[in-house]
Amino acid sequence: MKFEEAVIEILPRSKNVKSFRFKRPDDFDFKAGQYIIVTINVAEKKTSKPFSLSSSPTEEDHIEFTKKLTGHEYSNALDSMSVGDTASISGPYGKMTFEGEYDRIVLLSGGIGITPMRSICKYCTDMKLDTDVVMICSDRTEDDMVFWKELQDMMHENRNLLVFQTLTRASEGWKGSRERINANIIEDQVPDYRTRRFFVCGPPRMVESMLEMLSQIGVPDENIKKESITGY
Ligand SMILES: Cc1cc2nc3c(=O)[nH]c(=O)nc-3n(C[C@H](O)[C@H](O)[C@H](O)COP(=O)(O)OP(=O)(O)OC[C@H]3O[C@@H](n4cnc5c(N)ncnc54)[C@H](O)[C@@H]3O)c2cc1C
């Protein structure tokens, strides 16, 4: 499906991450974990980029994607948009989806790869699914964390959701994990990992290293769905 919609809200999420919300057309249907392609004018040329939907299919009045602001051309053009400006959107695309088909899942995210995971967590929470969800997010610093407060609130509402955060370059005050996502973290946080379904999303190198690590600890390929956030 292809449509043109105006921005209805822009939400700062961290120092350099913003969410862009658009009215959701009545007939726009998608699954948690999917992405859209967003076309805007960049230096008077129509330019398209893929973005995971950070909103959930249960959020009926809007769709949202969440962009890391990189200072590059497309990013700057997007960041200069105001409420009322329009973008062309097509989709949904992507196979890293969740509709409640597994009863125990693990979500591994690196950086802005958290966007489809927020959609999946929100979907499970709103649908009151029994699915047991362990989400493990890796970022560099406290300033890079997005959706943290909202995920904490979701954990209160959804007893089946556990969110674990690791920060590889945290400030001195950080009391949590400082390691990249690794086999020890998986074994500690998800003792039944061998029989769970995994979802992995992040930059290509993070996704590759997660696949290698999961293979080493005996998670079968067919139990893993993945999406690489390419394009930086
Ligand atoms: C399935 C999928 C889902 C994604 N989901 C998300 C998401 O949820 N959130 C998100 O933030 N991103 C997401 N991305 C990545 C997104 O599509 C963009 O590629 C990314 O955000 C980089 O955008 P940009 O604004 O920096 O792009 P650009 O401005 O096009 O810059 C991209 C690259 O081009 C280079 N470049 C740009 N301008 C110049 C120039 N004038 N001269 C030389 N080099 C230049 C930059 O160095 C950079 O390496 C996703 C990608 C995929 C494939």
PDB file of C-alpha atoms and ligand atoms in Angstrom:
ATOM      1  CA  MET A   1       0.000   0.000   0.000  1.00  0.00           C
ATOM      2  CA  LYS A   2       1.194   3.513  -0.810  1.00  0.00           C
ATOM      3  CA  PHE A   3      -0.136   6.710   0.735  1.00  0.00           C
ATOM      4  CA  GLU A   4       0.723  10.286   1.540  1.00  0.00           C
ATOM      5  CA  GLU A   5       0.176  11.558   5.075  1.00  0.00           C
ATOM      6  CA  ALA A   6       1.037  14.616   7.109  1.00  0.00           C
ATOM      7  CA  VAL A   7       3.182  14.490  10.241  1.00  0.00           C
ATOM      8  CA  ILE A   8       0.862  14.774  13.264  1.00  0.00           C
ATOM      9  CA  GLU A   9       3.453  14.686  16.045  1.00  0.00           C
ATOM     10  CA  ILE A  10       7.239  14.683  16.518  1.00  0.00           C
ATOM     11  CA  LEU A  11       8.547  13.230  19.787  1.00  0.00           C
ATOM     12  CA  PRO A  12      12.144  13.621  20.974  1.00  0.00           C
ATOM     13  CA  ARG A  13      13.290  10.257  22.368  1.00  0.00           C
ATOM     14  CA  SER A  14      16.921  10.988  23.229  1.00  0.00           C
ATOM     15  CA  LYS A  15      19.647  13.489  22.369  1.00  0.00           C
ATOM     16  CA  ASN A  16      19.720  12.367  18.732  1.00  0.00           C
ATOM     17  CA  VAL A  17      16.622  10.227  18.217  1.00  0.00           C
ATOM     18  CA  LYS A  18      13.132  11.419  17.298  1.00  0.00           C
ATOM     19  CA  SER A  19       9.869   9.661  16.545  1.00  0.00           C
ATOM     20  CA  PHE A  20       7.707  10.862  13.669  1.00  0.00           C
ATOM     21  CA  ARG A  21       3.989  10.135  13.845  1.00  0.00           C
ATOM     22  CA  PHE A  22       1.487  10.088  11.012  1.00  0.00           C
ATOM     23  CA  LYS A  23      -2.247   9.450  10.959  1.00  0.00           C
ATOM     24  CA  ARG A  24      -2.822   5.751  10.303  1.00  0.00           C
ATOM     25  CA  PRO A  25      -4.984   5.211   7.209  1.00  0.00           C
ATOM     26  CA  ASP A  26      -8.020   2.996   7.991  1.00  0.00           C
ATOM     27  CA  ASP A  27      -6.883   0.284   5.592  1.00  0.00           C
ATOM     28  CA  PHE A  28      -3.206   0.257   6.595  1.00  0.00           C
ATOM     29  CA  ASP A  29      -2.600  -3.089   8.231  1.00  0.00           C
ATOM     30  CA  PHE A  30       0.767  -4.362   9.472  1.00  0.00           C
ATOM     31  CA  LYS A  31       2.376  -6.820  11.849  1.00  0.00           C
ATOM     32  CA  ALA A  32       4.574  -5.914  14.812  1.00  0.00           C
ATOM     33  CA  GLY A  33       8.207  -5.918  13.615  1.00  0.00           C
ATOM     34  CA  GLN A  34       7.577  -4.717  10.034  1.00  0.00           C
ATOM     35  CA  TYR A  35       9.006  -1.654   8.289  1.00  0.00           C
ATOM     36  CA  ILE A  36       7.861   1.056   5.879  1.00  0.00           C
ATOM     37  CA  ILE A  37       9.621   3.080   3.183  1.00  0.00           C
ATOM     38  CA  VAL A  38       9.411   6.828   3.699  1.00  0.00           C
ATOM     39  CA  THR A  39       9.946   9.229   0.787  1.00  0.00           C
ATOM     40  CA  ILE A  40      10.641  12.913   1.379  1.00  0.00           C
ATOM     41  CA  ASN A  41      12.270  15.721  -0.567  1.00  0.00           C
ATOM     42  CA  VAL A  42      15.988  15.911   0.081  1.00  0.00           C
ATOM     43  CA  ALA A  43      17.658  18.828  -1.734  1.00  0.00           C
ATOM     44  CA  GLU A  44      14.664  18.922  -4.099  1.00  0.00           C
ATOM     45  CA  LYS A  45      15.011  15.248  -4.969  1.00  0.00           C
ATOM     46  CA  LYS A  46      12.608  12.562  -3.775  1.00  0.00           C
ATOM     47  CA  THR A  47      14.585  10.235  -1.521  1.00  0.00           C
ATOM     48  CA  SER A  48      13.386   7.029   0.119  1.00  0.00           C
ATOM     49  CA  LYS A  49      14.632   5.191   3.222  1.00  0.00           C
ATOM     50  CA  PRO A  50      13.311   2.164   5.103  1.00  0.00           C
ATOM     51  CA  PHE A  51      12.270   2.515   8.769  1.00  0.00           C
ATOM     52  CA  SER A  52      10.903  -0.066  11.156  1.00  0.00           C
ATOM     53  CA  LEU A  53       7.552   0.872  12.614  1.00  0.00           C
ATOM     54  CA  SER A  54       8.042   1.610  16.306  1.00  0.00           C
ATOM     55  CA  SER A  55       4.285   1.772  16.801  1.00  0.00           C
ATOM     56  CA  SER A  56       2.243  -1.360  17.350  1.00  0.00           C
ATOM     57  CA  PRO A  57      -0.657  -2.627  15.215  1.00  0.00           C
ATOM     58  CA  THR A  58      -2.777  -2.083  18.363  1.00  0.00           C
ATOM     59  CA  GLU A  59      -2.197   1.685  18.148  1.00  0.00           C
ATOM     60  CA  GLU A  60      -4.957   2.462  15.723  1.00  0.00           C
ATOM     61  CA  ASP A  61      -4.867   6.229  15.393  1.00  0.00           C
ATOM     62  CA  HIS A  62      -1.250   6.664  14.299  1.00  0.00           C
ATOM     63  CA  ILE A  63       1.803   4.998  12.815  1.00  0.00           C
ATOM     64  CA  GLU A  64       5.255   5.959  14.023  1.00  0.00           C
ATOM     65  CA  PHE A  65       8.843   5.462  12.986  1.00  0.00           C
ATOM     66  CA  THR A  66      11.832   6.488  15.066  1.00  0.00           C
ATOM     67  CA  LYS A  67      14.946   7.921  13.427  1.00  0.00           C
ATOM     68  CA  LYS A  68      18.460   8.250  14.670  1.00  0.00           C
ATOM     69  CA  LEU A  69      19.505  11.750  13.603  1.00  0.00           C
ATOM     70  CA  THR A  70      22.855  11.313  11.908  1.00  0.00           C
ATOM     71  CA  GLY A  71      23.534  14.809  10.561  1.00  0.00           C
ATOM     72  CA  HIS A  72      23.499  13.336   7.036  1.00  0.00           C
ATOM     73  CA  GLU A  73      21.351  14.699   4.205  1.00  0.00           C
ATOM     74  CA  TYR A  74      18.221  12.610   4.620  1.00  0.00           C
ATOM     75  CA  SER A  75      18.324  12.914   8.371  1.00  0.00           C
ATOM     76  CA  ASN A  76      18.599  16.690   8.236  1.00  0.00           C
ATOM     77  CA  ALA A  77      15.709  16.955   5.757  1.00  0.00           C
ATOM     78  CA  LEU A  78      13.556  14.796   8.054  1.00  0.00           C
ATOM     79  CA  ASP A  79      14.592  16.745  11.139  1.00  0.00           C
ATOM     80  CA  SER A  80      13.560  19.993   9.478  1.00  0.00           C
ATOM     81  CA  MET A  81      10.007  18.700   8.943  1.00  0.00           C
ATOM     82  CA  SER A  82       7.209  20.191  11.022  1.00  0.00           C
ATOM     83  CA  VAL A  83       3.747  19.026  11.968  1.00  0.00           C
ATOM     84  CA  GLY A  84       1.606  19.298   8.809  1.00  0.00           C
ATOM     85  CA  ASP A  85       4.428  18.517   6.352  1.00  0.00           C
ATOM     86  CA  THR A  86       3.796  15.412   4.262  1.00  0.00           C
ATOM     87  CA  ALA A  87       5.724  12.260   3.370  1.00  0.00           C
ATOM     88  CA  SER A  88       4.968   9.382   1.003  1.00  0.00           C
ATOM     89  CA  ILE A  89       4.862   6.062   2.766  1.00  0.00           C
ATOM     90  CA  SER A  90       4.766   2.543   1.351  1.00  0.00           C
ATOM     91  CA  GLY A  91       4.586  -0.805   3.066  1.00  0.00           C
ATOM     92  CA  PRO A  92       4.411  -2.773   5.165  1.00  0.00           C
ATOM     93  CA  TYR A  93       7.505  -4.863   4.422  1.00  0.00           C
ATOM     94  CA  GLY A  94       9.616  -7.375   6.305  1.00  0.00           C
ATOM     95  CA  LYS A  95       9.448 -10.838   7.751  1.00  0.00           C
ATOM     96  CA  MET A  96      10.717 -10.229  11.293  1.00  0.00           C
ATOM     97  CA  THR A  97       7.145 -10.277  12.563  1.00  0.00           C
ATOM     98  CA  PHE A  98       5.355 -11.404  15.694  1.00  0.00           C
ATOM     99  CA  GLU A  99       1.624 -12.057  15.957  1.00  0.00           C
ATOM    100  CA  GLY A 100       1.517 -14.163  19.120  1.00  0.00           C
ATOM    101  CA  GLU A 101       2.534 -17.425  17.462  1.00  0.00           C
ATOM    102  CA  TYR A 102       5.250 -18.355  20.027  1.00  0.00           C
ATOM    103  CA  ASP A 103       4.803 -18.597  23.778  1.00  0.00           C
ATOM    104  CA  ARG A 104       8.409 -17.638  24.757  1.00  0.00           C
ATOM    105  CA  ILE A 105      10.507 -15.136  22.826  1.00  0.00           C
ATOM    106  CA  VAL A 106      13.778 -13.225  23.190  1.00  0.00           C
ATOM    107  CA  LEU A 107      14.306  -9.817  21.558  1.00  0.00           C
ATOM    108  CA  LEU A 108      17.941  -8.750  21.036  1.00  0.00           C
ATOM    109  CA  SER A 109      18.465  -5.149  19.939  1.00  0.00           C
ATOM    110  CA  GLY A 110      21.522  -3.074  19.165  1.00  0.00           C
ATOM    111  CA  GLY A 111      21.129   0.734  19.136  1.00  0.00           C
ATOM    112  CA  ILE A 112      18.287   1.980  16.980  1.00  0.00           C
ATOM    113  CA  GLY A 113      17.420  -1.683  16.285  1.00  0.00           C
ATOM    114  CA  ILE A 114      15.147  -1.295  19.302  1.00  0.00           C
ATOM    115  CA  THR A 115      12.398   0.225  17.104  1.00  0.00           C
ATOM    116  CA  PRO A 116      10.650  -2.985  15.910  1.00  0.00           C
ATOM    117  CA  MET A 117      11.174  -4.486  19.380  1.00  0.00           C
ATOM    118  CA  ARG A 118       9.203  -1.638  20.961  1.00  0.00           C
ATOM    119  CA  SER A 119       6.411  -2.478  18.512  1.00  0.00           C
ATOM    120  CA  ILE A 120       6.483  -6.171  19.534  1.00  0.00           C
ATOM    121  CA  CYS A 121       6.552  -5.370  23.296  1.00  0.00           C
ATOM    122  CA  LYS A 122       3.662  -2.937  22.943  1.00  0.00           C
ATOM    123  CA  TYR A 123       1.708  -5.453  20.864  1.00  0.00           C
ATOM    124  CA  CYS A 124       2.158  -8.223  23.460  1.00  0.00           C
ATOM    125  CA  THR A 125       1.194  -5.819  26.267  1.00  0.00           C
ATOM    126  CA  ASP A 126      -1.889  -4.340  24.584  1.00  0.00           C
ATOM    127  CA  MET A 127      -3.121  -7.753  23.409  1.00  0.00           C
ATOM    128  CA  LYS A 128      -2.520  -9.136  26.936  1.00  0.00           C
ATOM    129  CA  LEU A 129      -0.724 -12.092  25.390  1.00  0.00           C
ATOM    130  CA  ASP A 130       0.618 -14.846  27.629  1.00  0.00           C
ATOM    131  CA  THR A 131       3.855 -14.766  25.620  1.00  0.00           C
ATOM    132  CA  ASP A 132       6.901 -14.603  27.890  1.00  0.00           C
ATOM    133  CA  VAL A 133       9.161 -11.878  26.466  1.00  0.00           C
ATOM    134  CA  VAL A 134      12.780 -11.232  27.452  1.00  0.00           C
ATOM    135  CA  MET A 135      14.186  -8.173  25.728  1.00  0.00           C
ATOM    136  CA  ILE A 136      17.935  -7.492  25.855  1.00  0.00           C
ATOM    137  CA  CYS A 137      18.977  -4.058  24.561  1.00  0.00           C
ATOM    138  CA  SER A 138      22.502  -2.891  23.969  1.00  0.00           C
ATOM    139  CA  ASP A 139      23.457   0.772  23.619  1.00  0.00           C
ATOM    140  CA  ARG A 140      26.622   2.784  24.117  1.00  0.00           C
ATOM    141  CA  THR A 141      25.669   5.281  26.802  1.00  0.00           C
ATOM    142  CA  GLU A 142      22.707   6.325  28.934  1.00  0.00           C
ATOM    143  CA  ASP A 143      22.075   9.125  26.410  1.00  0.00           C
ATOM    144  CA  ASP A 144      21.513   6.584  23.639  1.00  0.00           C
ATOM    145  CA  MET A 145      18.717   4.734  25.412  1.00  0.00           C
ATOM    146  CA  VAL A 146      15.292   5.196  23.838  1.00  0.00           C
ATOM    147  CA  PHE A 147      11.860   4.022  25.052  1.00  0.00           C
ATOM    148  CA  TRP A 148      13.395   3.194  28.484  1.00  0.00           C
ATOM    149  CA  LYS A 149      10.700   4.838  30.625  1.00  0.00           C
ATOM    150  CA  GLU A 150       7.942   3.469  28.420  1.00  0.00           C
ATOM    151  CA  LEU A 151       9.383  -0.052  28.589  1.00  0.00           C
ATOM    152  CA  GLN A 152       9.564   0.218  32.388  1.00  0.00           C
ATOM    153  CA  ASP A 153       5.873   1.156  32.412  1.00  0.00           C
ATOM    154  CA  MET A 154       5.100  -1.764  30.100  1.00  0.00           C
ATOM    155  CA  MET A 155       6.926  -4.116  32.486  1.00  0.00           C
ATOM    156  CA  HIS A 156       4.590  -2.999  35.292  1.00  0.00           C
ATOM    157  CA  GLU A 157       1.567  -3.590  33.109  1.00  0.00           C
ATOM    158  CA  ASN A 158       2.800  -6.840  31.553  1.00  0.00           C
ATOM    159  CA  ARG A 159       4.176  -9.342  34.046  1.00  0.00           C
ATOM    160  CA  ASN A 160       5.402 -11.492  31.128  1.00  0.00           C
ATOM    161  CA  LEU A 161       7.850  -8.818  29.940  1.00  0.00           C
ATOM    162  CA  LEU A 162      11.414  -8.469  31.199  1.00  0.00           C
ATOM    163  CA  VAL A 163      13.740  -5.799  29.785  1.00  0.00           C
ATOM    164  CA  PHE A 164      17.487  -6.045  30.385  1.00  0.00           C
ATOM    165  CA  GLN A 165      19.751  -3.163  29.357  1.00  0.00           C
ATOM    166  CA  THR A 166      23.479  -3.273  28.765  1.00  0.00           C
ATOM    167  CA  LEU A 167      25.612  -0.177  28.072  1.00  0.00           C
ATOM    168  CA  THR A 168      29.073  -0.594  26.551  1.00  0.00           C
ATOM    169  CA  ARG A 169      30.276   2.953  27.372  1.00  0.00           C
ATOM    170  CA  ALA A 170      28.175   3.816  30.396  1.00  0.00           C
ATOM    171  CA  SER A 171      29.003   6.602  32.824  1.00  0.00           C
ATOM    172  CA  GLU A 172      30.609   5.712  36.165  1.00  0.00           C
ATOM    173  CA  GLY A 173      27.250   5.738  37.904  1.00  0.00           C
ATOM    174  CA  TRP A 174      25.724   2.950  35.784  1.00  0.00           C
ATOM    175  CA  LYS A 175      25.116  -0.102  37.950  1.00  0.00           C
ATOM    176  CA  GLY A 176      23.985  -2.453  35.196  1.00  0.00           C
ATOM    177  CA  SER A 177      25.811  -4.563  32.634  1.00  0.00           C
ATOM    178  CA  ARG A 178      28.634  -3.020  30.588  1.00  0.00           C
ATOM    179  CA  GLU A 179      29.240  -5.897  28.207  1.00  0.00           C
ATOM    180  CA  ARG A 180      28.085  -6.363  24.659  1.00  0.00           C
ATOM    181  CA  ILE A 181      25.277  -8.924  24.399  1.00  0.00           C
ATOM    182  CA  ASN A 182      27.082 -12.243  24.769  1.00  0.00           C
ATOM    183  CA  ALA A 183      26.532 -15.895  25.654  1.00  0.00           C
ATOM    184  CA  ASN A 184      26.889 -15.222  29.409  1.00  0.00           C
ATOM    185  CA  ILE A 185      24.150 -12.612  29.350  1.00  0.00           C
ATOM    186  CA  ILE A 186      21.844 -14.947  27.388  1.00  0.00           C
ATOM    187  CA  GLU A 187      22.519 -17.877  29.725  1.00  0.00           C
ATOM    188  CA  ASP A 188      21.895 -15.708  32.823  1.00  0.00           C
ATOM    189  CA  GLN A 189      18.823 -13.860  31.627  1.00  0.00           C
ATOM    190  CA  VAL A 190      17.217 -16.606  29.541  1.00  0.00           C
ATOM    191  CA  PRO A 191      18.042 -20.010  31.038  1.00  0.00           C
ATOM    192  CA  ASP A 192      15.583 -21.741  28.629  1.00  0.00           C
ATOM    193  CA  TYR A 193      17.135 -20.047  25.573  1.00  0.00           C
ATOM    194  CA  ARG A 194      17.598 -23.283  23.629  1.00  0.00           C
ATOM    195  CA  THR A 195      13.865 -23.677  23.157  1.00  0.00           C
ATOM    196  CA  ARG A 196      12.921 -20.022  22.664  1.00  0.00           C
ATOM    197  CA  ARG A 197      12.344 -18.037  19.473  1.00  0.00           C
ATOM    198  CA  PHE A 198      14.814 -15.178  18.953  1.00  0.00           C
ATOM    199  CA  PHE A 199      14.331 -11.841  17.197  1.00  0.00           C
ATOM    200  CA  VAL A 200      17.499  -9.895  16.403  1.00  0.00           C
ATOM    201  CA  CYS A 201      17.673  -6.310  15.103  1.00  0.00           C
ATOM    202  CA  GLY A 202      20.555  -3.855  14.881  1.00  0.00           C
ATOM    203  CA  PRO A 203      23.399  -2.731  12.631  1.00  0.00           C
ATOM    204  CA  PRO A 204      24.625  -5.488  10.256  1.00  0.00           C
ATOM    205  CA  ARG A 205      27.755  -6.266  12.289  1.00  0.00           C
ATOM    206  CA  MET A 206      25.780  -6.611  15.495  1.00  0.00           C
ATOM    207  CA  VAL A 207      23.264  -8.915  13.779  1.00  0.00           C
ATOM    208  CA  GLU A 208      26.075 -11.059  12.315  1.00  0.00           C
ATOM    209  CA  SER A 209      27.815 -11.376  15.665  1.00  0.00           C
ATOM    210  CA  MET A 210      24.522 -12.282  17.418  1.00  0.00           C
ATOM    211  CA  LEU A 211      23.855 -15.012  14.836  1.00  0.00           C
ATOM    212  CA  GLU A 212      27.350 -16.404  15.357  1.00  0.00           C
ATOM    213  CA  MET A 213      26.985 -16.335  19.145  1.00  0.00           C
ATOM    214  CA  LEU A 214      23.514 -17.941  19.062  1.00  0.00           C
ATOM    215  CA  SER A 215      24.797 -20.678  16.770  1.00  0.00           C
ATOM    216  CA  GLN A 216      27.698 -21.347  19.174  1.00  0.00           C
ATOM    217  CA  ILE A 217      25.352 -21.804  22.128  1.00  0.00           C
ATOM    218  CA  GLY A 218      23.117 -24.154  20.165  1.00  0.00           C
ATOM    219  CA  VAL A 219      20.148 -22.016  19.091  1.00  0.00           C
ATOM    220  CA  PRO A 220      18.928 -23.465  15.793  1.00  0.00           C
ATOM    221  CA  ASP A 221      18.784 -21.088  12.798  1.00  0.00           C
ATOM    222  CA  GLU A 222      15.105 -21.779  12.299  1.00  0.00           C
ATOM    223  CA  ASN A 223      14.402 -20.328  15.770  1.00  0.00           C
ATOM    224  CA  ILE A 224      15.818 -16.914  14.783  1.00  0.00           C
ATOM    225  CA  LYS A 225      14.194 -14.023  12.892  1.00  0.00           C
ATOM    226  CA  LYS A 226      16.362 -11.016  12.067  1.00  0.00           C
ATOM    227  CA  GLU A 227      16.423  -7.541  10.527  1.00  0.00           C
ATOM    228  CA  SER A 228      19.565  -5.561   9.721  1.00  0.00           C
ATOM    229  CA  ILE A 229      19.431  -1.771  10.052  1.00  0.00           C
ATOM    230  CA  THR A 230      21.648  -0.996   7.050  1.00  0.00           C
ATOM    231  CA  GLY A 231      22.325   2.380   5.527  1.00  0.00           C
ATOM    232  CA  TYR A 232      24.585   4.374   7.818  1.00  0.00           C
TER     233      TYR A 232
HETATM  234  C1  LIG B   1      14.767  -2.688   7.294  1.00  0.00           C
HETATM  235  C2  LIG B   1      15.409  -1.408   7.785  1.00  0.00           C
HETATM  236  C3  LIG B   1      14.849  -0.773   8.883  1.00  0.00           C
HETATM  237  C4  LIG B   1      15.436   0.420   9.366  1.00  0.00           C
HETATM  238  N1  LIG B   1      14.890   1.017  10.457  1.00  0.00           N
HETATM  239  C5  LIG B   1      15.447   2.143  10.964  1.00  0.00           C
HETATM  240  C6  LIG B   1      14.918   2.784  12.122  1.00  0.00           C
HETATM  241  O1  LIG B   1      13.943   2.304  12.735  1.00  0.00           O
HETATM  242  N2  LIG B   1      15.519   3.918  12.554  1.00  0.00           N
HETATM  243  C7  LIG B   1      16.613   4.467  11.923  1.00  0.00           C
HETATM  244  O2  LIG B   1      17.119   5.525  12.369  1.00  0.00           O
HETATM  245  N3  LIG B   1      17.125   3.903  10.811  1.00  0.00           N
HETATM  246  C8  LIG B   1      16.568   2.757  10.318  1.00  0.00           C
HETATM  247  N4  LIG B   1      17.103   2.172   9.182  1.00  0.00           N
HETATM  248  C9  LIG B   1      18.233   2.845   8.496  1.00  0.00           C
HETATM  249  C10 LIG B   1      17.667   4.028   7.673  1.00  0.00           C
HETATM  250  O3  LIG B   1      16.956   3.545   6.566  1.00  0.00           O
HETATM  251  C11 LIG B   1      18.775   4.960   7.171  1.00  0.00           C
HETATM  252  O4  LIG B   1      19.562   4.290   6.238  1.00  0.00           O
HETATM  253  C12 LIG B   1      19.673   5.442   8.284  1.00  0.00           C
HETATM  254  O5  LIG B   1      18.872   6.003   9.300  1.00  0.00           O
HETATM  255  C13 LIG B   1      20.689   6.478   7.781  1.00  0.00           C
HETATM  256  O6  LIG B   1      19.980   7.597   7.379  1.00  0.00           O
HETATM  257  P1  LIG B   1      20.681   8.994   7.041  1.00  0.00           P
HETATM  258  O7  LIG B   1      19.643  10.011   7.310  1.00  0.00           O
HETATM  259  O8  LIG B   1      21.986   9.115   7.734  1.00  0.00           O
HETATM  260  O9  LIG B   1      20.880   8.790   5.476  1.00  0.00           O
HETATM  261  P2  LIG B   1      21.771   9.573   4.414  1.00  0.00           P
HETATM  262  O10 LIG B   1      21.643  11.040   4.573  1.00  0.00           O
HETATM  263  O11 LIG B   1      21.402   9.020   3.082  1.00  0.00           O
HETATM  264  O12 LIG B   1      23.224   9.076   4.791  1.00  0.00           O
HETATM  265  C14 LIG B   1      23.531   7.706   4.648  1.00  0.00           C
HETATM  266  C15 LIG B   1      24.989   7.507   4.251  1.00  0.00           C
HETATM  267  O13 LIG B   1      25.346   8.307   3.150  1.00  0.00           O
HETATM  268  C16 LIG B   1      26.487   9.095   3.479  1.00  0.00           C
HETATM  269  N5  LIG B   1      26.239  10.455   2.995  1.00  0.00           N
HETATM  270  C17 LIG B   1      25.115  11.180   3.154  1.00  0.00           C
HETATM  271  N6  LIG B   1      25.230  12.371   2.581  1.00  0.00           N
HETATM  272  C18 LIG B   1      26.479  12.397   2.065  1.00  0.00           C
HETATM  273  C19 LIG B   1      27.202  13.359   1.337  1.00  0.00           C
HETATM  274  N7  LIG B   1      26.671  14.552   1.015  1.00  0.00           N
HETATM  275  N8  LIG B   1      28.448  13.042   0.951  1.00  0.00           N
HETATM  276  C20 LIG B   1      28.992  11.834   1.252  1.00  0.00           C
HETATM  277  N9  LIG B   1      28.337  10.897   1.942  1.00  0.00           N
HETATM  278  C21 LIG B   1      27.124  11.170   2.327  1.00  0.00           C
HETATM  279  C22 LIG B   1      26.589   9.139   4.949  1.00  0.00           C
HETATM  280  O14 LIG B   1      27.943   9.181   5.384  1.00  0.00           O
HETATM  281  C23 LIG B   1      25.984   7.853   5.344  1.00  0.00           C
HETATM  282  O15 LIG B   1      26.963   6.850   5.393  1.00  0.00           O
HETATM  283  C24 LIG B   1      16.564   0.972   8.703  1.00  0.00           C
HETATM  284  C25 LIG B   1      17.119   0.307   7.607  1.00  0.00           C
HETATM  285  C26 LIG B   1      16.557  -0.867   7.166  1.00  0.00           C
HETATM  286  C27 LIG B   1      17.173  -1.566   5.983  1.00  0.00           C
END
